[in-house]
Coordinates of C-alpha atoms in Angstrom, one line a residue:
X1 CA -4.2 35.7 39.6
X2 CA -0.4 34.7 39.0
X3 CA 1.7 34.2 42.5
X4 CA 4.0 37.0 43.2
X5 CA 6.6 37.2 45.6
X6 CA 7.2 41.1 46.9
X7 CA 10.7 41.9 46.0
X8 CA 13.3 42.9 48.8
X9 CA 13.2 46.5 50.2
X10 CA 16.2 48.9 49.7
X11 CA 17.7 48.4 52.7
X12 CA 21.1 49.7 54.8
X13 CA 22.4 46.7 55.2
X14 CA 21.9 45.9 51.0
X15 CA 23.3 49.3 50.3
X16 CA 26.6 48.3 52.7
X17 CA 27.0 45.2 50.2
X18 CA 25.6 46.5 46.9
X19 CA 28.9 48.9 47.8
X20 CA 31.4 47.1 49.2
X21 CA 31.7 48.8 52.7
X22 CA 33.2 47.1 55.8
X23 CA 32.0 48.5 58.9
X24 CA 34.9 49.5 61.1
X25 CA 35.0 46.5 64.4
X26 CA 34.1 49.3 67.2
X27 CA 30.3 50.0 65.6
X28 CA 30.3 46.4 63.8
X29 CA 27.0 45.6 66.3
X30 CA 25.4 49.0 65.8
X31 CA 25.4 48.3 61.8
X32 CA 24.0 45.0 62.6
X33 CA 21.0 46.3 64.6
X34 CA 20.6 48.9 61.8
X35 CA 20.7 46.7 58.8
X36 CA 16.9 46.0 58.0
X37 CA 15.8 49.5 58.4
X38 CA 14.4 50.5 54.9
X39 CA 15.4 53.8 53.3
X40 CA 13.4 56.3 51.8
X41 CA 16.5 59.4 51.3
X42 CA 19.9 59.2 50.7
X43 CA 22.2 62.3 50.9
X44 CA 25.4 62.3 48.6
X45 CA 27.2 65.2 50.5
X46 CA 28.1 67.4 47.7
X47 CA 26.5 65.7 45.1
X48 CA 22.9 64.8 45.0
X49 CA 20.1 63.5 47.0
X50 CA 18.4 60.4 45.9
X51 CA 14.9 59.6 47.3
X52 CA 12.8 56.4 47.3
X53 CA 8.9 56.4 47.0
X54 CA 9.2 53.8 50.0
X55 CA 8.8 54.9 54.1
X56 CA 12.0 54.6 55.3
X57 CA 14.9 56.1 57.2
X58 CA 17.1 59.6 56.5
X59 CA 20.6 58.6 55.3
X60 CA 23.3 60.6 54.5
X61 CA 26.4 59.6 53.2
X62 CA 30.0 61.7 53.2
X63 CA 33.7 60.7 52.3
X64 CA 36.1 61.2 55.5
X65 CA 39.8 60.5 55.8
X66 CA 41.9 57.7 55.0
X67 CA 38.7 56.2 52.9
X68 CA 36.9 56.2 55.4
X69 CA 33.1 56.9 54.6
X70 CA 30.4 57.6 57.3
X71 CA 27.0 56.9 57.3
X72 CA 24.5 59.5 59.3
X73 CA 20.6 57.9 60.2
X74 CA 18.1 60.4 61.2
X75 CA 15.3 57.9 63.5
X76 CA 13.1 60.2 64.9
X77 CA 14.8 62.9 66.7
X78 CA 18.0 61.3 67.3
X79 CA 21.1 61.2 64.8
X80 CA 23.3 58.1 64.6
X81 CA 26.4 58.2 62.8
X82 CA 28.2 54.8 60.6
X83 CA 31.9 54.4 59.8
X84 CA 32.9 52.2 57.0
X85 CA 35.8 51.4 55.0
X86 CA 35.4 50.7 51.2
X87 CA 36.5 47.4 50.2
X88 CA 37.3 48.9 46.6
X89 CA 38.7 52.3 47.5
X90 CA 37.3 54.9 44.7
X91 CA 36.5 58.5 44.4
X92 CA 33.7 60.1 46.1
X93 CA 32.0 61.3 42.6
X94 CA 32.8 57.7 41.2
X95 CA 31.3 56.0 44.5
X96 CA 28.2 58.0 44.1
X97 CA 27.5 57.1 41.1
X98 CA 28.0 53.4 41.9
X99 CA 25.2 54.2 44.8
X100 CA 23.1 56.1 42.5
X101 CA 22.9 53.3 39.7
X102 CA 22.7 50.7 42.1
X103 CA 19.4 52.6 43.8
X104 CA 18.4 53.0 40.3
X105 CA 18.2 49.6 39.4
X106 CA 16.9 48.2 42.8
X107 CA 14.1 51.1 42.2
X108 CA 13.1 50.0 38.7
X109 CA 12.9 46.4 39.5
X110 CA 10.5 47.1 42.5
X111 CA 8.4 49.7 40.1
X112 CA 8.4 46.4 37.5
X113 CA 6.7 44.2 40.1
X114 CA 4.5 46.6 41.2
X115 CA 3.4 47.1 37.8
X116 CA 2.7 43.3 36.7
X117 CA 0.7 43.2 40.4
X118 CA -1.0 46.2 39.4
X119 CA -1.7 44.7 35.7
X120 CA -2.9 41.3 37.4
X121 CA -5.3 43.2 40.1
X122 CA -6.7 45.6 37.7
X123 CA -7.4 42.5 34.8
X124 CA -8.9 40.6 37.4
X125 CA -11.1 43.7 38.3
X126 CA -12.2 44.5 34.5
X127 CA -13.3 40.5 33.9
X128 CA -15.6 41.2 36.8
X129 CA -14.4 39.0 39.4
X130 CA -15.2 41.2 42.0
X131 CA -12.6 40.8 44.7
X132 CA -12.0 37.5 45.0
X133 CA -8.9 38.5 44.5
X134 CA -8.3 38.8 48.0
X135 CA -7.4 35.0 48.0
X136 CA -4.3 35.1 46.1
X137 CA -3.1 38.3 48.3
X138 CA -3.2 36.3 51.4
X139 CA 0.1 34.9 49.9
X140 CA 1.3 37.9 48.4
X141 CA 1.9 39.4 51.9
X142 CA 2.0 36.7 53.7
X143 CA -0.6 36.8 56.2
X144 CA -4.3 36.3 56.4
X145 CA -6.4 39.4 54.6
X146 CA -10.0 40.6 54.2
X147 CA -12.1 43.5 52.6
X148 CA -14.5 45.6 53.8
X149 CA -17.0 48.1 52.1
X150 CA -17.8 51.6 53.7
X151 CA -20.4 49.8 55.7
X152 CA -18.0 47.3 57.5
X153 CA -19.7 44.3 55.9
X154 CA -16.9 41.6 54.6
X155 CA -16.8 41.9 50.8
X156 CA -13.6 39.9 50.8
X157 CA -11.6 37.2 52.9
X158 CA -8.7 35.3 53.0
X159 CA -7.9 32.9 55.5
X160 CA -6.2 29.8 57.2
X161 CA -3.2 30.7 58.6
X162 CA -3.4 32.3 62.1
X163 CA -7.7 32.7 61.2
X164 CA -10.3 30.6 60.4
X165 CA -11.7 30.2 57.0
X166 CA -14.9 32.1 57.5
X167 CA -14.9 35.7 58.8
X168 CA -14.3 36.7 62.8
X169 CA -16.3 39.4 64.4
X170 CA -13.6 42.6 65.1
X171 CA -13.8 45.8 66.9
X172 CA -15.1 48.1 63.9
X173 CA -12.0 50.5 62.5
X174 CA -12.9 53.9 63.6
X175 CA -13.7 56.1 60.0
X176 CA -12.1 59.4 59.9
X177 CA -12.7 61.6 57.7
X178 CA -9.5 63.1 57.1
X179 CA -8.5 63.0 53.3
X180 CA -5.5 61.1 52.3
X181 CA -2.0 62.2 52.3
X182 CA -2.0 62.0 48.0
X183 CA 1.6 62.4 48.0
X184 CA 2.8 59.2 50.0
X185 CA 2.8 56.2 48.4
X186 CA 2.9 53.9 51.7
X187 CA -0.2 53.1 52.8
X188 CA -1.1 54.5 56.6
X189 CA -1.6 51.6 58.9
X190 CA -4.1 51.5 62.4
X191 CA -3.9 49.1 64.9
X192 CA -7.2 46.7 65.5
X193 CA -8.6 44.0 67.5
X194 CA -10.4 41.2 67.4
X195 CA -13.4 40.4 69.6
X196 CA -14.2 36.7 68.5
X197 CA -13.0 34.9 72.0
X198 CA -10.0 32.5 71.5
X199 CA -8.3 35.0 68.8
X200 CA -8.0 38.2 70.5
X201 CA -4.6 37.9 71.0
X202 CA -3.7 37.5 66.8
X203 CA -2.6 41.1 65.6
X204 CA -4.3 43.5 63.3
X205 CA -3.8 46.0 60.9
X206 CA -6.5 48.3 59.3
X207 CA -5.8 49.6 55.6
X208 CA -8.2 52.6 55.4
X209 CA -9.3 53.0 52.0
X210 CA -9.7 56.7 51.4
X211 CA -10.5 59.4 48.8
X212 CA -11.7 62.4 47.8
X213 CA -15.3 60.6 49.3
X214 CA -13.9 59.7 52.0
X215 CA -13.2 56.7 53.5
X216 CA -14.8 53.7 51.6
X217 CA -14.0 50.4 53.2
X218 CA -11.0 48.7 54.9
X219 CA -8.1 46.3 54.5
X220 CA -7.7 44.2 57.0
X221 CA -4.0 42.2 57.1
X222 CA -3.6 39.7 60.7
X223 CA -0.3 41.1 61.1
X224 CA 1.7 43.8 63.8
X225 CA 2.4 47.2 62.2
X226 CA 5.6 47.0 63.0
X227 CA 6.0 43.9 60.7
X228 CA 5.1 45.5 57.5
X229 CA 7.7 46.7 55.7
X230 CA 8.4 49.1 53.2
X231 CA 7.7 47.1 50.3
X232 CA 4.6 45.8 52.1
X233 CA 3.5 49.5 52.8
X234 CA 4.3 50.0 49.1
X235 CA 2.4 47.2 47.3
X236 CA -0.9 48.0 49.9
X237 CA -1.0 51.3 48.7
X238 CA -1.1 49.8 44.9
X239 CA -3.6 47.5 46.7
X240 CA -5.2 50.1 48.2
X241 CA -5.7 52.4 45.1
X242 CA -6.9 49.8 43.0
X243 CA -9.7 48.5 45.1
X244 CA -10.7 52.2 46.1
X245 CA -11.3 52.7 42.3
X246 CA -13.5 50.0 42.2
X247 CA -15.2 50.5 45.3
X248 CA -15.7 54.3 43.6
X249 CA -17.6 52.6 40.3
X250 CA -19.5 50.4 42.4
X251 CA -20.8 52.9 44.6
X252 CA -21.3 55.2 41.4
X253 CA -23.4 52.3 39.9
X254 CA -25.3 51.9 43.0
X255 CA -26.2 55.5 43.2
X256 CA -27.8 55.6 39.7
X257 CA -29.5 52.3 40.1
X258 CA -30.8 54.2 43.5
X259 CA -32.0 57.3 41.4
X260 CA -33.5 55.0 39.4
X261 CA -35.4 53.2 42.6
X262 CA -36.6 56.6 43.9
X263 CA -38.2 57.6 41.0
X264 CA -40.0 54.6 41.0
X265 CA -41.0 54.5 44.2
X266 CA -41.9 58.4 44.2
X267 CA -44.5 57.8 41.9
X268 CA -45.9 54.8 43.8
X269 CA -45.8 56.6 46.8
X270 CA -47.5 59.4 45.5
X271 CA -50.2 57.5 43.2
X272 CA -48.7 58.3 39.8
X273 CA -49.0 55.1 38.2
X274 CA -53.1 54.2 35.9
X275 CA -53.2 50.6 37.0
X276 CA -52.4 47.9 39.6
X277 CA -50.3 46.3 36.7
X278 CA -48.2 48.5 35.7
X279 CA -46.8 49.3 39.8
X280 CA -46.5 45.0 39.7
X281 CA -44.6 44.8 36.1
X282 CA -41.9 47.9 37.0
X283 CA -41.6 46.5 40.6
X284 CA -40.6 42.9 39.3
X285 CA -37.9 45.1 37.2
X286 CA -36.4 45.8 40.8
X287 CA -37.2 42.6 42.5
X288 CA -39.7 43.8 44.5
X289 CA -43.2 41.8 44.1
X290 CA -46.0 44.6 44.9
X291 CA -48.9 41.4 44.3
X292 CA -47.9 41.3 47.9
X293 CA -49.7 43.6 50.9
X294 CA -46.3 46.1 52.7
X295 CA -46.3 47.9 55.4
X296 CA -45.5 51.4 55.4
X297 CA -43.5 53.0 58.3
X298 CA -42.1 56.7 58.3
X299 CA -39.3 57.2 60.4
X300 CA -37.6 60.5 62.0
X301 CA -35.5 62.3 64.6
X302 CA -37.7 64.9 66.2
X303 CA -37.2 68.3 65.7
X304 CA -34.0 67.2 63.5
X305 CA -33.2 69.6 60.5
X306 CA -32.3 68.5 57.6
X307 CA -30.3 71.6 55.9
X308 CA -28.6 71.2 59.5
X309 CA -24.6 70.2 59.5
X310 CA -25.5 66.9 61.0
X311 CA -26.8 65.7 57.4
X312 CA -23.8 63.6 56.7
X313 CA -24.0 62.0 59.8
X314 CA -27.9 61.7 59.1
X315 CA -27.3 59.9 55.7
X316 CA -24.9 57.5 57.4
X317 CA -27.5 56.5 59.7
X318 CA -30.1 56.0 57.0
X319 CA -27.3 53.6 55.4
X320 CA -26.7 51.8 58.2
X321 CA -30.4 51.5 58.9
X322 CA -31.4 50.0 55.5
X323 CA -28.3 48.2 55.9
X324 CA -29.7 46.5 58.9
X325 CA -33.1 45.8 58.0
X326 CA -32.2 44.3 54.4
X327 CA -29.7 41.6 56.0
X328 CA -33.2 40.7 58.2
X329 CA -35.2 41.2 55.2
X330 CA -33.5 41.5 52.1
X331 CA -36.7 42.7 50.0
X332 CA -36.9 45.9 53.1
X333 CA -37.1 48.8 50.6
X334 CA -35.5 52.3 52.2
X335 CA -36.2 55.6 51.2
X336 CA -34.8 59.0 52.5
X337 CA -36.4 62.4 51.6
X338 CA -36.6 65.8 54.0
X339 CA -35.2 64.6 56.8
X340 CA -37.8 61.6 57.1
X341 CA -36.8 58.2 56.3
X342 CA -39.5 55.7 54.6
X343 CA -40.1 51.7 54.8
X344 CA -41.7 49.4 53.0
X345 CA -42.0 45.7 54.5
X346 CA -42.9 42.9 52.3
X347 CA -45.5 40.5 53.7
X348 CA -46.5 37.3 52.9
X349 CA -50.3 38.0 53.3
X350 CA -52.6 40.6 54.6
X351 CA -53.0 40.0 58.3
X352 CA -55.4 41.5 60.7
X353 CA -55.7 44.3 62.7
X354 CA -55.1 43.4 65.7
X355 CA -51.3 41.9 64.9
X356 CA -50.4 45.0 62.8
X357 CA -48.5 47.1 65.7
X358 CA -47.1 43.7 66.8
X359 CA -45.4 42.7 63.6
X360 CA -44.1 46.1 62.6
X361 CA -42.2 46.0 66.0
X362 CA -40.7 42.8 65.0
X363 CA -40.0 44.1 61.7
X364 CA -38.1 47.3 63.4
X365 CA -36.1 45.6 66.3
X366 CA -33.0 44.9 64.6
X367 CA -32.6 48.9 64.2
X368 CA -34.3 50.7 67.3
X369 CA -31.0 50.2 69.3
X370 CA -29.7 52.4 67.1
X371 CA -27.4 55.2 68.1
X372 CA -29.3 58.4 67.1
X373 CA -26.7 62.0 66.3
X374 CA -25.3 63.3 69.4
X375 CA -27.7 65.4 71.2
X376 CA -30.6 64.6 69.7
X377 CA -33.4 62.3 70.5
X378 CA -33.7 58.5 68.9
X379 CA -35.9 57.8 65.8
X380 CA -40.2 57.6 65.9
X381 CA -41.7 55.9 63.8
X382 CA -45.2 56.5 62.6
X383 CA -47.2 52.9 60.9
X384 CA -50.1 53.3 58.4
X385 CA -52.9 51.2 58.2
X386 CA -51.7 48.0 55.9
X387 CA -53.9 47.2 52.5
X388 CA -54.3 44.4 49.8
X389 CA -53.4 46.7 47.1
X390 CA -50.3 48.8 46.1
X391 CA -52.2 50.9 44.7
X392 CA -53.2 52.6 48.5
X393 CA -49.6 52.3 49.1
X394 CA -49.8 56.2 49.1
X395 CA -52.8 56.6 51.5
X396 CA -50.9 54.4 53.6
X397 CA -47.7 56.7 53.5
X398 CA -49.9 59.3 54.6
X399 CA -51.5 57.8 57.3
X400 CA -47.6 56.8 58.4
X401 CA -47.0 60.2 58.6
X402 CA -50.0 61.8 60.3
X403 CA -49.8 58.9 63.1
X404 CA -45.8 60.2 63.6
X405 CA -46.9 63.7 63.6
X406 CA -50.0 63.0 65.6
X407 CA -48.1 60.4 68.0
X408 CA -46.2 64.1 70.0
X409 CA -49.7 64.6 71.7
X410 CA -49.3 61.3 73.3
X411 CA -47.9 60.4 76.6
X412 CA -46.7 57.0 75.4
X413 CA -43.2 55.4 75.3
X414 CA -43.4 53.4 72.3
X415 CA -41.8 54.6 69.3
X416 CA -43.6 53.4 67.3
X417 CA -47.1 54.9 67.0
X418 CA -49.6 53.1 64.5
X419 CA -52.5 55.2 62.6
X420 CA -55.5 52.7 63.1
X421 CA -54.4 53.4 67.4
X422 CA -55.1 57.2 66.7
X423 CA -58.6 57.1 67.9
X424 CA -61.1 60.3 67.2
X425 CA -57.7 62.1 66.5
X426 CA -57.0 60.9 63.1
X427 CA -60.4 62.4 62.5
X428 CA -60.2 65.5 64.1
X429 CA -56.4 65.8 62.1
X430 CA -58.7 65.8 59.1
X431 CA -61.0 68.4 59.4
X432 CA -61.2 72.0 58.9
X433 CA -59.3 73.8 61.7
X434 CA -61.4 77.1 61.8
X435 CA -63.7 75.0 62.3
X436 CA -62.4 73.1 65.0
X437 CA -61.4 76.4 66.7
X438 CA -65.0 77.7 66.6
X439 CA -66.1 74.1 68.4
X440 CA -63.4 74.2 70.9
X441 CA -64.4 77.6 71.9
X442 CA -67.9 76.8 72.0
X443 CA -67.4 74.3 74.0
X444 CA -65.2 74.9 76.1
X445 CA -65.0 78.8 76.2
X446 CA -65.8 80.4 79.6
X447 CA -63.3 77.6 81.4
X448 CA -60.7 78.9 78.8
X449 CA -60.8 82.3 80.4
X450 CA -61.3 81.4 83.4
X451 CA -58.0 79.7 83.3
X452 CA -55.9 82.7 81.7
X453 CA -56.9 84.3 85.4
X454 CA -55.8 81.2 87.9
X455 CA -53.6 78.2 88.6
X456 CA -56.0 75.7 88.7
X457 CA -55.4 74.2 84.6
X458 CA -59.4 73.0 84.5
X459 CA -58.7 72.7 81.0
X460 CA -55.7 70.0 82.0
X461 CA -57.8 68.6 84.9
X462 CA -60.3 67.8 82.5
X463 CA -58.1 65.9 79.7
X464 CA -56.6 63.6 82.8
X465 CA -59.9 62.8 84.3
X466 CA -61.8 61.5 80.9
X467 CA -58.4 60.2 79.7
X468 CA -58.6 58.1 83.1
X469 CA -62.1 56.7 82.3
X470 CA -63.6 58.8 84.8
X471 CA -61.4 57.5 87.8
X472 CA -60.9 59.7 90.4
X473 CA -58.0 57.8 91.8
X474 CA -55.9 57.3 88.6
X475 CA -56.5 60.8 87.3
X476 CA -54.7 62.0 90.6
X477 CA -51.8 59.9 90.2
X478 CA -52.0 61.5 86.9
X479 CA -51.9 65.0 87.7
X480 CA -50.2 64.2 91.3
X481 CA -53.1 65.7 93.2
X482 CA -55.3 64.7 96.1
X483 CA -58.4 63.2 95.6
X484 CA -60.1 65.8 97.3
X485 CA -58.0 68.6 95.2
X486 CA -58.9 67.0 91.8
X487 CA -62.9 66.5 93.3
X488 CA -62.6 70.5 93.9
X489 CA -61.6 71.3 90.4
X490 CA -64.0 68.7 88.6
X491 CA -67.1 70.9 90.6
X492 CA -65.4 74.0 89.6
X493 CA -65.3 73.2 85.9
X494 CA -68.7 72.2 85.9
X495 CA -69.9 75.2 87.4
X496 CA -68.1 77.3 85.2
X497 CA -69.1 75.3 82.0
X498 CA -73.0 74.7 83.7
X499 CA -72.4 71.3 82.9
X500 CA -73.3 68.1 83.8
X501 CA -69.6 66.2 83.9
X502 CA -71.7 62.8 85.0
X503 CA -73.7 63.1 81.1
X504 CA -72.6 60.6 78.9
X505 CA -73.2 63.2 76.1
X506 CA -71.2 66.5 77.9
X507 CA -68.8 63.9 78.3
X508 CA -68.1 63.6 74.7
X509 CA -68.7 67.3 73.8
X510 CA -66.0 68.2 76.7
X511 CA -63.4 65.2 75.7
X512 CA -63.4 66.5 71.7
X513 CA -63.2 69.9 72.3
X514 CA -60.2 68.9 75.1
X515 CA -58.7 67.0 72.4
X516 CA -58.9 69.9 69.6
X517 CA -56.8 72.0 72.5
X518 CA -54.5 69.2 72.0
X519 CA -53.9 68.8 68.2
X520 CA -54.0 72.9 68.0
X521 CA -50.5 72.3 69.8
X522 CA -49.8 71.2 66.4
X523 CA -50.5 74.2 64.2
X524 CA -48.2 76.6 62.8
X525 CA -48.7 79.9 64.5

């Protein structure tokens, strides 16, 4: 990319030279102090106003006595008013159109850079050099610059004059999701900050790249707001534009190549594919190597919907998650559907058992600090027993989501609940539930009337004491009763079952049925 210098903004103190006006002694330092300040409209009392695609100050300019011509600003709220004598006395008509044709030319010569910059960005672009780019516009504006994609990852960075070489950790630019002021051709500046210790006090400026999709990615300049000019403001929106566009194709791109994953992975998942062979040869078309065992993990927010207004928000979260987990483990593969988000984690080689739960805790860390959507609760995971073949990837999917669905019936704090951990549940889950209905009231019938018509909650009583082993002591802390209480109830229950509660076999009879009362929880109404 060729070097470019920015050309000089239309400025007051230009226009005073361009026409020849002496200012009068008594406001000689007022004009001085004024004299940088850009200018976006000029005011020809009488005649015409002339405006500048630039952000810049309100001028108008009227003839007075004695050729005397006076200059109004409008900053802000306040109005300050200019004298001036002309150098070259002419008519007002004839001095305007000296103005006007000077404006014009200053305007066409900043329109002709902007288009050779525009020309130079955009072949760069189309010869698919990404946006390295960025290098060359570190001297375009004259302070150290970087690029970043909807995700706040660095795509693009440029420096070594007040920053080091290699990217800085910063405060992330907050996204809003306001759509961009199309008419303006500045481009609208934030302030930022830097969090890397020893550079917090460097300025800078966030770019927000923004479209009809939103916002997608940043521009990040070292510099004070105040510091960019006109021109500045100008050539980032040009900037600004440009990379959008791109960052629009690339995401378009991204989105069919994604479509394209899916399908794929929707027919693995859901055992579409004749042969081991076949899921290996497509997979290696992706990058993924399915010779290898995966775990699959099936993520969601409780009791979030997804036709709910919070989907955006959702779908950023899934981003960000993938996002995460890929920069751990870049072959992570991330699936969304119904409000349910789906893993699969390359391993090297099957491992057993007993290390499963441990490893897919190590492989979720870097995202279960994750912010969940306001008001709701964080993500649950559910793990599925891991195999040597892709071809049970789907079983394992299914097991993933019957050990999240299942893992509500426990009273556990790990988020993370794992199938083969499900105990007699996962085969209970299984079975017919008339069926299981017709046991459980078998079973466990007279105490289930019973406790319609009193406070006592045998059937409860029950669950805690065989969940407890049997310990008289623990199932009290359980259920916050006295030992004595929970003794009172145990011999009430059994008299109302007739049952042994000491027989291994009642035991087991008692602790299934209590469990089916459990999973019925479960059913639809």
């Amino acid at each position: 990319m060729d070097n470019l210098n920015l050309p000089q903004a239309i400025t007051i103190g230009r226009l005073q030279d361009a026409l020849s006006l002496q200012a009068l002694r008594f406001n000689n330092d007022l004009v001085q102090s004024v004299s940088q300040l850009s200018i976006q409209t000029i005011h020809f009392t009488g005649i015409k106003t002339f405006t500048l695609p630039f952000s810049g100050e309100m001028v108008t300019l009227e003839p007075s006595d004695n050729l005397i011509t006076s200059m109004t600003l409008v900053i802000g709220n306040e109005k300050t008013t200019l004298l001036f004598e002309q150098r070259a006395p002419s008519p007002w008509p004839l001095f305007c159109k000296k103005a006007t044709d000077w404006l014009e030319r200053e305007l066409g010569r900043i329109l002709t850079a902007s288009e050779r910059y525009s020309q130079m960005i955009a072949k760069h672009l189309t010869n698919g050099d990404g946006f390295s780019f960025i290098n060359s516009l570190l001297e375009v504006f004259g302070c150290d610059i970087f690029l970043l994609n909807k995700q706040l990852e660095v795509i693009g960075w440029a420096g070594g004059k007040s920053l080091p070489m290699a990217p800085i950790s910063f405060k992330p630019p907050e996204i809003s999701n306001t759509l961009p002021n199309i008419s303006s051709l500045s481009a609208p500046l934030n302030t930022g900050q830097w969090t890397e210790k020893g550079y917090q006090t460097i300025p800078l400026t966030w770019c927000p790249l923004s479209g009809s999709k939103g916002v997608l990615g940043f521009l990040g300049l070292a510099a004070n707001i105040e510091d960019i000019g006109s021109i500045e403001q100008f050539f980032l929106h040009k900037t600004a534009t440009l990379i959008l566009l791109e960052l629009i194709k690339t995401q378009s791109i991204q989105e069919s190549e994604r479509q394209h994953h899916r399908d794929f992975l929707f027919d693995l998942l859901y055992n579409n594919f004749d042969s081991l062979e076949v899921i290996i040869s497509r997979g290696k078309l992706w990058g993924w190597n399915f010779a290898r065992p995966h775990f699959v993990i099936v993520g969601e927010i409780p009791n979030y919907d997804p036709d709910s207004a919070d989907r955006e928000r959702f779908e950023e979260l899934v981003t960000e998650m993938c996002t995460l987990l890929q920069k751990r483990q870049p072959k992570t593969i991330c699936l969304e559907r119904n409000g349910q988000v789906v893993l699969l984690f390359p391993l090297q080689e099957m491992l057993p058992q007993s290390e499963w739960h441990g490893k897919a805790h190590e492989l979720l860390e870097p995202i279960l600090k994750m912010k969940s959507i306001p008001g709701t609760q964080p993500f649950q995971y559910g793990l599925g027993n891991l195999y040597n073949s892709a071809r049970y990837l789907h079983r394992s999917l299914q097991e993933a989501r019957t050990a999240l669905e299942l893992g509500k019936l426990f009273d556990n704090t790990d988020r993370l609940i794992s199938f083969h951990g499900l105990g007699i549940m996962r085969l209970l889950h299984r079975l017919d539930r008339q069926e299981l209905e017709d046991y459980r009231s078998e079973v466990l019938g007279p105490l289930l009337k019973f406790d319609k018509d009193s406070n006592l909650d045998l059937e409860e009583t029950l669950l805690a004491y065989f969940s407890c082993n049997t310990d008289l002591n623990d199932a009290g802390e359980k259920l916050y009763l006295h030992p004595n209480t929970l003794r009172y109830r145990l011999k009430k229950a059994s008299e109302i079952l007739d049952r042994d509660l000491s027989s291994l076999e009642n035991q087991v009879n008692l602790f299934l049925a209590l469990k089916i009362g459990k999973l019925k929880s479960l059913w639809p109404d």
